[in-house]
mmCIF file of C-alpha atoms in Angstrom:
data_model
loop_
_atom_site.group_PDB
_atom_site.id
_atom_site.type_symbol
_atom_site.label_atom_id
_atom_site.label_comp_id
_atom_site.label_asym_id
_atom_site.label_seq_id
_atom_site.Cartn_x
_atom_site.Cartn_y
_atom_site.Cartn_z
ATOM 1 C CA MET A 1 322.007 48.005 2.254
ATOM 2 C CA ASP A 2 319.798 44.883 2.053
ATOM 3 C CA SER A 3 317.543 46.756 -0.366
ATOM 4 C CA LEU A 4 320.219 47.977 -2.628
ATOM 5 C CA ARG A 5 321.578 44.337 -2.972
ATOM 6 C CA ARG A 6 318.179 42.863 -3.706
ATOM 7 C CA ARG A 7 317.537 45.805 -6.304
ATOM 8 C CA THR A 8 321.075 45.271 -7.821
ATOM 9 C CA ALA A 9 320.839 41.564 -8.129
ATOM 10 C CA PRO A 10 318.799 41.260 -11.089
ATOM 11 C CA PHE A 11 321.088 43.825 -12.915
ATOM 12 C CA ARG A 12 324.187 41.609 -11.749
ATOM 13 C CA ARG A 13 322.246 38.504 -13.259
ATOM 14 C CA THR A 14 321.701 40.127 -16.427
ATOM 15 C CA VAL A 15 324.760 41.529 -16.754
ATOM 16 C CA ALA A 16 326.451 37.826 -15.850
ATOM 17 C CA VAL A 17 324.259 36.250 -18.509
ATOM 18 C CA LEU A 18 325.241 38.589 -21.131
ATOM 19 C CA LEU A 19 328.933 38.401 -20.561
ATOM 20 C CA ALA A 20 328.615 34.445 -20.450
ATOM 21 C CA ALA A 21 326.572 34.530 -23.625
ATOM 22 C CA ALA A 22 329.498 37.164 -25.319
ATOM 23 C CA VAL A 23 332.193 34.721 -24.340
ATOM 24 C CA ALA A 24 330.402 31.722 -25.795
ATOM 25 C CA ALA A 25 329.825 33.522 -28.741
ATOM 26 C CA LEU A 26 333.680 34.293 -28.808
ATOM 27 C CA PHE A 27 334.651 30.866 -28.402
ATOM 28 C CA ALA A 28 331.865 29.408 -30.422
ATOM 29 C CA ILE A 29 332.654 26.439 -32.872
ATOM 30 C CA PRO A 30 332.150 27.388 -36.192
ATOM 31 C CA ALA A 31 329.499 25.734 -38.077
ATOM 32 C CA GLY A 32 331.557 23.614 -40.376
ATOM 33 C CA ALA A 33 333.429 22.471 -37.513
ATOM 34 C CA GLN A 34 330.145 21.613 -35.712
ATOM 35 C CA ALA A 35 329.489 19.717 -38.775
ATOM 36 C CA ALA A 36 332.584 17.895 -38.469
ATOM 37 C CA VAL A 37 331.893 16.235 -35.613
ATOM 38 C CA ARG A 38 328.197 15.575 -35.874
ATOM 39 C CA PRO A 39 327.360 11.806 -35.898
ATOM 40 C CA GLN A 40 324.666 11.999 -38.481
ATOM 41 C CA LEU A 41 327.295 12.120 -41.259
ATOM 42 C CA GLY A 42 326.571 9.104 -43.289
ATOM 43 C CA GLY A 43 322.924 8.603 -41.578
ATOM 44 C CA ASN A 44 319.886 6.935 -43.642
ATOM 45 C CA TYR A 45 322.280 5.723 -46.272
ATOM 46 C CA VAL A 46 321.041 3.885 -49.455
ATOM 47 C CA ASN A 47 322.144 2.792 -52.466
ATOM 48 C CA ILE A 48 319.540 3.859 -55.151
ATOM 49 C CA PRO A 49 318.762 1.225 -57.859
ATOM 50 C CA LEU A 50 318.109 2.855 -61.349
ATOM 51 C CA GLN A 51 316.528 0.057 -62.999
ATOM 52 C CA GLY A 52 316.975 0.147 -66.566
ATOM 53 C CA ALA A 53 319.421 2.667 -66.707
ATOM 54 C CA LEU A 54 322.947 2.272 -67.883
ATOM 55 C CA HIS A 55 326.010 3.999 -66.647
ATOM 56 C CA PRO A 56 324.822 7.001 -64.746
ATOM 57 C CA ARG A 57 326.973 9.873 -64.961
ATOM 58 C CA GLY A 58 326.009 13.911 -64.308
ATOM 59 C CA ILE A 59 323.588 14.653 -61.727
ATOM 60 C CA THR A 60 321.474 17.963 -60.927
ATOM 61 C CA PHE A 61 318.639 19.060 -58.655
ATOM 62 C CA ASP A 62 316.220 21.508 -58.656
ATOM 63 C CA PRO A 63 315.967 23.183 -55.297
ATOM 64 C CA ASN A 64 312.326 24.252 -55.841
ATOM 65 C CA THR A 65 310.822 20.649 -56.344
ATOM 66 C CA HIS A 66 313.930 18.603 -54.844
ATOM 67 C CA LEU A 67 313.947 16.220 -57.711
ATOM 68 C CA ALA A 68 317.211 15.216 -58.922
ATOM 69 C CA TYR A 69 317.932 14.294 -62.408
ATOM 70 C CA VAL A 70 320.650 11.716 -63.544
ATOM 71 C CA ALA A 71 322.177 11.524 -67.089
ATOM 72 C CA ASN A 72 322.377 7.575 -67.780
ATOM 73 C CA GLU A 73 325.314 7.642 -70.406
ATOM 74 C CA ASN A 74 324.865 3.787 -71.961
ATOM 75 C CA SER A 75 320.929 4.126 -72.048
ATOM 76 C CA ASP A 76 320.463 7.590 -73.270
ATOM 77 C CA SER A 77 318.001 8.512 -70.964
ATOM 78 C CA VAL A 78 317.557 10.812 -67.632
ATOM 79 C CA THR A 79 316.449 9.222 -64.492
ATOM 80 C CA VAL A 80 313.962 11.853 -62.193
ATOM 81 C CA ILE A 81 314.843 11.017 -58.450
ATOM 82 C CA ASN A 82 312.686 12.195 -55.528
ATOM 83 C CA GLU A 83 315.525 13.222 -53.219
ATOM 84 C CA ALA A 84 312.991 13.033 -49.899
ATOM 85 C CA ALA A 85 312.166 9.454 -50.784
ATOM 86 C CA ARG A 86 315.307 8.493 -51.635
ATOM 87 C CA ALA A 87 313.880 6.747 -54.698
ATOM 88 C CA PRO A 88 313.250 7.096 -58.597
ATOM 89 C CA LEU A 89 310.053 9.344 -59.177
ATOM 90 C CA GLY A 90 306.865 7.016 -60.006
ATOM 91 C CA PRO A 91 307.438 3.947 -61.727
ATOM 92 C CA ASN A 92 311.170 3.852 -62.812
ATOM 93 C CA ILE A 93 310.615 7.266 -64.702
ATOM 94 C CA ALA A 94 313.641 7.563 -67.278
ATOM 95 C CA LEU A 95 313.129 10.110 -69.822
ATOM 96 C CA PRO A 96 314.849 9.643 -73.155
ATOM 97 C CA VAL A 97 317.125 11.885 -74.485
ATOM 98 C CA GLY A 98 320.070 12.169 -77.048
ATOM 99 C CA SER A 99 322.801 9.507 -77.601
ATOM 100 C CA HIS A 100 325.224 9.086 -74.749
ATOM 101 C CA PRO A 101 324.347 11.963 -72.051
ATOM 102 C CA GLU A 102 326.780 13.242 -69.844
ATOM 103 C CA GLY A 103 326.825 16.360 -68.580
ATOM 104 C CA ILE A 104 323.669 17.976 -66.856
ATOM 105 C CA GLY A 105 322.291 21.487 -65.551
ATOM 106 C CA TRP A 106 319.278 23.034 -63.870
ATOM 107 C CA ASP A 107 317.940 26.087 -65.373
ATOM 108 C CA GLY A 108 315.867 28.009 -63.005
ATOM 109 C CA ASN A 109 315.235 30.566 -65.466
ATOM 110 C CA THR A 110 313.015 28.643 -67.497
ATOM 111 C CA ASN A 111 312.182 25.703 -65.283
ATOM 112 C CA THR A 112 314.267 22.867 -67.779
ATOM 113 C CA ILE A 113 317.068 20.643 -67.279
ATOM 114 C CA TRP A 114 319.687 20.314 -69.796
ATOM 115 C CA VAL A 115 321.479 17.477 -70.988
ATOM 116 C CA ALA A 116 324.880 17.655 -72.933
ATOM 117 C CA ASP A 117 324.084 14.645 -75.534
ATOM 118 C CA ASN A 118 327.942 13.195 -76.821
ATOM 119 C CA SER A 119 325.978 12.655 -80.341
ATOM 120 C CA GLY A 120 326.058 16.704 -81.002
ATOM 121 C CA SER A 121 322.996 18.003 -79.465
ATOM 122 C CA VAL A 122 321.535 19.114 -75.934
ATOM 123 C CA SER A 123 318.713 17.648 -74.836
ATOM 124 C CA ILE A 124 316.414 20.106 -72.924
ATOM 125 C CA ILE A 125 313.767 18.889 -70.452
ATOM 126 C CA ASN A 126 310.477 20.598 -69.405
ATOM 127 C CA GLU A 127 309.968 19.816 -66.018
ATOM 128 C CA ALA A 128 306.275 20.574 -65.580
ATOM 129 C CA THR A 129 305.769 18.751 -68.362
ATOM 130 C CA ARG A 130 308.368 16.228 -68.773
ATOM 131 C CA ALA A 131 308.570 16.752 -72.820
ATOM 132 C CA VAL A 132 311.881 16.520 -74.322
ATOM 133 C CA VAL A 133 313.308 18.953 -77.357
ATOM 134 C CA ASN A 134 316.316 18.079 -79.228
ATOM 135 C CA LEU A 135 318.686 21.147 -79.979
ATOM 136 C CA PRO A 136 321.230 19.931 -82.483
ATOM 137 C CA ILE A 137 324.590 22.107 -82.250
ATOM 138 C CA PRO A 138 326.230 22.605 -85.459
ATOM 139 C CA PRO A 139 329.706 21.797 -86.425
ATOM 140 C CA ILE A 140 332.212 24.893 -85.419
ATOM 141 C CA ASN A 141 334.860 25.489 -87.699
ATOM 142 C CA ASN A 142 334.142 22.287 -89.510
ATOM 143 C CA VAL A 143 334.440 20.240 -86.564
ATOM 144 C CA ASN A 144 331.632 18.327 -85.350
ATOM 145 C CA ALA A 145 330.231 19.292 -81.866
ATOM 146 C CA ILE A 146 330.227 16.723 -79.168
ATOM 147 C CA PRO A 147 328.522 18.416 -75.842
ATOM 148 C CA SER A 148 330.062 17.289 -72.798
ATOM 149 C CA ARG A 149 329.145 19.544 -69.658
ATOM 150 C CA ILE A 150 326.290 22.106 -68.812
ATOM 151 C CA ALA A 151 326.775 25.318 -66.861
ATOM 152 C CA VAL A 152 323.840 27.855 -66.057
ATOM 153 C CA ASP A 153 323.524 31.692 -65.450
ATOM 154 C CA PRO A 154 321.631 31.987 -62.533
ATOM 155 C CA VAL A 155 321.123 35.582 -63.166
ATOM 156 C CA PRO A 156 317.478 35.737 -64.791
ATOM 157 C CA ALA A 157 317.876 38.580 -67.358
ATOM 158 C CA ALA A 158 321.167 36.603 -68.864
ATOM 159 C CA HIS A 159 318.954 33.652 -69.791
ATOM 160 C CA THR A 160 321.984 31.917 -70.888
ATOM 161 C CA VAL A 161 323.233 28.413 -70.910
ATOM 162 C CA PHE A 162 326.678 27.572 -71.439
ATOM 163 C CA VAL A 163 327.859 24.230 -73.367
ATOM 164 C CA GLY A 164 331.559 22.543 -73.098
ATOM 165 C CA LEU A 165 332.289 20.560 -76.075
ATOM 166 C CA TRP A 166 335.228 18.109 -75.914
ATOM 167 C CA LEU A 167 337.306 19.373 -78.959
ATOM 168 C CA GLY A 168 338.090 22.741 -77.820
ATOM 169 C CA TYR A 169 334.970 25.050 -78.053
ATOM 170 C CA VAL A 170 332.509 26.638 -75.148
ATOM 171 C CA ILE A 171 329.536 28.191 -76.537
ATOM 172 C CA ALA A 172 326.695 29.906 -75.247
ATOM 173 C CA VAL A 173 322.866 29.602 -75.754
ATOM 174 C CA ASN A 174 320.035 31.791 -74.949
ATOM 175 C CA ASP A 175 317.899 29.703 -73.058
ATOM 176 C CA GLN A 176 314.625 31.383 -74.826
ATOM 177 C CA THR A 177 315.559 31.827 -78.481
ATOM 178 C CA PHE A 178 318.142 29.072 -78.461
ATOM 179 C CA ALA A 179 320.393 31.640 -80.684
ATOM 180 C CA MET A 180 324.223 30.428 -80.082
ATOM 181 C CA ARG A 181 327.248 32.186 -79.819
ATOM 182 C CA GLU A 182 331.269 30.939 -79.370
ATOM 183 C CA VAL A 183 332.668 32.106 -75.734
ATOM 184 C CA TYR A 184 335.807 30.030 -76.323
ATOM 185 C CA THR A 185 337.917 28.574 -78.973
ATOM 186 C CA SER A 186 340.967 26.483 -78.601
ATOM 187 C CA ASN A 187 343.207 26.255 -81.918
ATOM 188 C CA SER A 188 344.918 23.492 -80.379
ATOM 189 C CA LYS A 189 341.348 21.618 -79.968
ATOM 190 C CA THR A 190 341.985 20.662 -76.698
ATOM 191 C CA HIS A 191 339.632 18.391 -74.703
ATOM 192 C CA ILE A 192 337.926 21.022 -72.758
ATOM 193 C CA GLN A 193 336.154 20.222 -69.569
ATOM 194 C CA LEU A 194 333.840 22.884 -68.911
ATOM 195 C CA GLY A 195 333.219 23.515 -64.870
ATOM 196 C CA ALA A 196 331.284 26.134 -63.741
ATOM 197 C CA PHE A 197 330.001 29.757 -64.403
ATOM 198 C CA ASP A 198 330.539 31.818 -61.376
ATOM 199 C CA SER A 199 328.153 34.950 -61.115
ATOM 200 C CA ARG A 200 330.007 36.510 -58.385
ATOM 201 C CA THR A 201 332.894 37.149 -60.872
ATOM 202 C CA GLY A 202 331.244 36.613 -64.372
ATOM 203 C CA LEU A 203 333.738 34.282 -65.204
ATOM 204 C CA LEU A 204 333.490 30.228 -66.315
ATOM 205 C CA VAL A 205 335.979 27.903 -65.255
ATOM 206 C CA ALA A 206 337.152 24.885 -67.295
ATOM 207 C CA SER A 207 340.265 22.435 -67.552
ATOM 208 C CA ALA A 208 342.071 21.126 -70.905
ATOM 209 C CA TRP A 209 342.703 17.107 -70.363
ATOM 210 C CA ASP A 210 345.185 17.616 -73.333
ATOM 211 C CA VAL A 211 347.265 20.167 -72.291
ATOM 212 C CA ALA A 212 346.991 19.610 -68.255
ATOM 213 C CA SER A 213 345.928 22.844 -67.580
ATOM 214 C CA VAL A 214 342.883 25.096 -65.857
ATOM 215 C CA TYR A 215 341.730 28.279 -67.033
ATOM 216 C CA GLU A 216 339.232 31.351 -66.339
ATOM 217 C CA ILE A 217 337.379 32.566 -68.897
ATOM 218 C CA ASN A 218 335.248 35.779 -69.514
ATOM 219 C CA PRO A 219 332.774 34.934 -71.603
ATOM 220 C CA ALA A 220 331.828 38.687 -72.175
ATOM 221 C CA GLY A 221 335.182 39.186 -73.780
ATOM 222 C CA PRO A 222 336.066 39.276 -77.387
ATOM 223 C CA LEU A 223 336.657 35.559 -78.784
ATOM 224 C CA GLY A 224 340.265 34.624 -78.804
ATOM 225 C CA ALA A 225 341.084 37.175 -76.042
ATOM 226 C CA ASN A 226 339.290 36.245 -73.183
ATOM 227 C CA VAL A 227 341.279 33.908 -71.324
ATOM 228 C CA VAL A 228 341.759 36.039 -68.330
ATOM 229 C CA ALA A 229 344.248 33.430 -66.314
ATOM 230 C CA THR A 230 345.550 30.190 -66.966
ATOM 231 C CA VAL A 231 347.626 27.324 -65.146
ATOM 232 C CA SER A 232 349.669 25.202 -67.036
ATOM 233 C CA ASN A 233 351.788 22.196 -66.673
ATOM 234 C CA LEU A 234 350.002 21.143 -64.307
ATOM 235 C CA ALA A 235 351.305 17.302 -62.976
ATOM 236 C CA SER A 236 348.915 15.229 -64.814
ATOM 237 C CA VAL A 237 344.941 15.473 -66.201
ATOM 238 C CA PRO A 238 342.973 17.895 -64.011
ATOM 239 C CA THR A 239 339.478 17.185 -63.038
ATOM 240 C CA VAL A 240 336.428 19.522 -64.020
ATOM 241 C CA PRO A 241 336.849 22.434 -61.907
ATOM 242 C CA GLU A 242 334.182 23.432 -59.581
ATOM 243 C CA LEU A 243 333.360 26.380 -57.447
ATOM 244 C CA ALA A 244 333.951 26.908 -54.093
ATOM 245 C CA THR A 245 331.926 28.914 -51.503
ATOM 246 C CA ALA A 246 333.948 29.473 -48.577
ATOM 247 C CA GLN A 247 335.790 31.870 -50.423
ATOM 248 C CA VAL A 248 335.743 33.331 -54.071
ATOM 249 C CA GLY A 249 337.412 30.380 -55.971
ATOM 250 C CA PHE A 250 337.308 26.954 -57.255
ATOM 251 C CA PHE A 251 338.785 23.925 -56.852
ATOM 252 C CA THR A 252 340.073 20.953 -59.193
ATOM 253 C CA ALA A 253 342.293 17.611 -58.650
ATOM 254 C CA GLU A 254 345.136 16.458 -60.632
ATOM 255 C CA THR A 255 344.246 12.921 -60.923
ATOM 256 C CA CYS A 256 348.076 11.403 -60.349
ATOM 257 C CA CYS A 257 348.538 13.051 -56.972
ATOM 258 C CA ASP A 258 345.692 12.252 -54.804
ATOM 259 C CA GLN A 259 345.114 15.706 -54.172
ATOM 260 C CA ILE A 260 342.584 18.743 -54.533
ATOM 261 C CA THR A 261 343.794 22.000 -54.897
ATOM 262 C CA ALA A 262 341.969 25.583 -54.134
ATOM 263 C CA TYR A 263 342.542 28.803 -56.590
ATOM 264 C CA PRO A 264 341.660 31.895 -56.108
ATOM 265 C CA GLU A 265 339.439 33.298 -59.089
ATOM 266 C CA GLY A 266 339.226 36.671 -60.958
ATOM 267 C CA GLY A 267 342.383 36.856 -63.029
ATOM 268 C CA ASN A 268 345.049 35.612 -60.364
ATOM 269 C CA ILE A 269 344.674 32.278 -61.339
ATOM 270 C CA VAL A 270 347.791 30.831 -58.957
ATOM 271 C CA ARG A 271 347.884 27.879 -56.047
ATOM 272 C CA ALA A 272 346.580 28.971 -52.944
ATOM 273 C CA PRO A 273 347.673 27.382 -49.734
ATOM 274 C CA PHE A 274 345.073 25.262 -49.522
ATOM 275 C CA ILE A 275 346.117 21.667 -51.066
ATOM 276 C CA TRP A 276 343.798 18.892 -49.621
ATOM 277 C CA ASN A 277 345.906 15.778 -49.878
ATOM 278 C CA LEU A 278 344.207 12.691 -49.972
ATOM 279 C CA ALA A 279 347.045 10.557 -49.651
ATOM 280 C CA GLY A 280 345.563 8.987 -46.434
ATOM 281 C CA PRO A 281 342.730 6.869 -48.714
ATOM 282 C CA ALA A 282 345.491 5.877 -51.224
ATOM 283 C CA ASN A 283 344.374 4.644 -54.383
ATOM 284 C CA PHE A 284 341.512 6.707 -54.789
ATOM 285 C CA VAL A 285 341.331 9.254 -57.654
ATOM 286 C CA PRO A 286 338.924 12.521 -57.201
ATOM 287 C CA ALA A 287 336.263 12.699 -59.773
ATOM 288 C CA ASP A 288 333.746 15.467 -58.568
ATOM 289 C CA PHE A 289 332.858 17.805 -56.242
ATOM 290 C CA ALA A 290 329.983 19.782 -54.765
ATOM 291 C CA ALA A 291 330.434 22.447 -52.388
ATOM 292 C CA ASP A 292 327.945 22.807 -49.368
ATOM 293 C CA ALA A 293 327.362 26.356 -48.914
ATOM 294 C CA PRO A 294 325.738 26.169 -45.349
ATOM 295 C CA THR A 295 328.813 24.257 -43.760
ATOM 296 C CA GLY A 296 331.532 25.119 -45.785
ATOM 297 C CA PHE A 297 332.298 21.556 -46.608
ATOM 298 C CA VAL A 298 333.126 20.143 -49.985
ATOM 299 C CA TYR A 299 332.102 16.620 -50.847
ATOM 300 C CA ALA A 300 334.662 15.054 -53.292
ATOM 301 C CA ALA A 301 333.616 11.586 -54.747
ATOM 302 C CA ALA A 302 336.762 9.481 -55.755
ATOM 303 C CA ALA A 303 336.757 6.614 -57.548
ATOM 304 C CA ALA A 304 339.210 3.269 -56.637
ATOM 305 C CA ALA A 305 342.021 2.734 -58.656
ATOM 306 C CA ASN A 306 340.600 -0.680 -59.247
ATOM 307 C CA ALA A 307 338.052 -0.565 -61.199
ATOM 308 C CA ALA A 308 335.994 -3.337 -59.937
ATOM 309 C CA ALA A 309 335.963 -1.890 -56.479
ATOM 310 C CA ALA A 310 333.948 0.496 -54.367
ATOM 311 C CA GLY A 311 334.730 4.254 -54.105
ATOM 312 C CA ILE A 312 334.579 6.859 -51.477
ATOM 313 C CA THR A 313 332.809 10.255 -50.964
ATOM 314 C CA LEU A 314 334.980 12.473 -48.772
ATOM 315 C CA LYS A 315 333.954 15.494 -46.396
ATOM 316 C CA ILE A 316 336.371 18.147 -46.562
ATOM 317 C CA ASN A 317 336.751 21.281 -44.599
ATOM 318 C CA GLN A 318 337.037 24.218 -47.066
ATOM 319 C CA ALA A 319 338.856 26.700 -44.671
ATOM 320 C CA ASN A 320 341.436 23.921 -43.564
ATOM 321 C CA GLY A 321 341.499 20.912 -45.936
ATOM 322 C CA ALA A 322 340.835 18.886 -42.993
ATOM 323 C CA VAL A 323 339.029 15.615 -44.082
ATOM 324 C CA ALA A 324 335.632 15.228 -41.669
ATOM 325 C CA GLY A 325 334.458 12.060 -42.781
ATOM 326 C CA ILE A 326 334.802 9.075 -45.528
ATOM 327 C CA ILE A 327 331.790 7.449 -46.607
ATOM 328 C CA PRO A 328 331.845 4.152 -49.115
ATOM 329 C CA VAL A 329 329.684 4.372 -52.112
ATOM 330 C CA GLY A 330 329.264 2.755 -55.124
ATOM 331 C CA VAL A 331 331.657 1.642 -58.063
ATOM 332 C CA ALA A 332 333.241 4.425 -60.305
ATOM 333 C CA PRO A 333 331.567 7.600 -58.666
ATOM 334 C CA TYR A 334 331.171 10.361 -61.114
ATOM 335 C CA GLY A 335 328.965 12.906 -60.096
ATOM 336 C CA VAL A 336 327.984 14.532 -56.484
ATOM 337 C CA ILE A 337 325.378 17.148 -55.476
ATOM 338 C CA VAL A 338 324.424 18.700 -52.109
ATOM 339 C CA ASP A 339 320.780 19.816 -51.447
ATOM 340 C CA PRO A 340 321.021 21.264 -48.215
ATOM 341 C CA ALA A 341 317.432 21.521 -47.990
ATOM 342 C CA ILE A 342 316.465 17.630 -47.704
ATOM 343 C CA GLY A 343 317.178 15.574 -44.315
ATOM 344 C CA PRO A 344 317.987 17.327 -41.052
ATOM 345 C CA PHE A 345 321.504 18.425 -42.247
ATOM 346 C CA GLY A 346 321.198 18.278 -45.945
ATOM 347 C CA THR A 347 321.852 15.372 -47.909
ATOM 348 C CA VAL A 348 324.653 14.257 -50.522
ATOM 349 C CA PHE A 349 323.890 12.324 -53.776
ATOM 350 C CA VAL A 350 326.728 10.703 -55.668
ATOM 351 C CA THR A 351 325.979 8.756 -59.259
ATOM 352 C CA ASN A 352 327.859 5.275 -59.407
ATOM 353 C CA SER A 353 328.552 5.043 -63.211
ATOM 354 C CA THR A 354 329.530 1.306 -63.129
ATOM 355 C CA SER A 355 327.132 -0.036 -60.517
ATOM 356 C CA ASN A 356 324.270 1.736 -61.736
ATOM 357 C CA THR A 357 323.077 2.981 -58.853
ATOM 358 C CA VAL A 358 322.950 6.738 -56.674
ATOM 359 C CA THR A 359 324.183 6.336 -53.372
ATOM 360 C CA ALA A 360 322.178 8.901 -50.804
ATOM 361 C CA PHE A 361 323.322 9.882 -47.279
ATOM 362 C CA ASP A 362 322.910 12.662 -44.351
ATOM 363 C CA ALA A 363 325.500 15.508 -44.710
#
């Protein structure tokens, strides 16, 4: 009997270990919930001064080089930031681009940075040489083009960059030949804000200030009949929509109501049950969003109603809308990105358009 006990003891211990592991896995806290309570949020906080740069707005980054690019609207330049060092690259490198740059995007197919210049052109930066090519956008229907936003199709074979124009148009540009075609035309000349291209559905998401609406656009569909879904008559001006990562969909905010709303995507554009009410931090208006795929969180940059006061960035769980943290940033935050590969848990970068800085902190 003792011999049998000795022989079965290792087996029982193995079963116990496996059972304990199974139970632990069953009741494990999801990755997003773990991130919600980790004390590193907001660590390594720094405000990066952008010397000579005025009114930083759009921001994008290259996930291969981990360089961030900031469009400076009032100095007609793009600042390059070393994400790991959390400082401008070299002695205040600022690349000259077109007039009043705002939207900016990284094209991994050609290793270029595309910048929307409000003066009627797109500036294309070669990342390797930092040479800048200016691509004029011709008038559409006798209306001068005012590029404001950039969205890139990440599929290599597509070679397509989408440019949103203020007066109701979206065009697709071939990133090799620079050939252009219209993919959205608004007869009412609404102020379109192109949000993003979702390669999961093949749809563009955009908002319109003038008519308080949000659109899903099929860029492959026939011009004039390719809006697959619309949300109209929102309570107020919607912010630029951005893609969600926890589910196929996108989110935007209504600037009147301190709330962020998630929508499913793919022709069924109705309000989802996830309405993130930001009434807690009162008098803050959401400006831009960035979703962090590894953790399932979204970071919302929000400006204070008092134009001279500092803004905040909220860390929100996409799954349940819970606010997991609030980080102070600079004055009038405008753009936000998350690089999950920089720092122990990823790093958030926020442009502060009035204080001429970029705030960086641990995600």
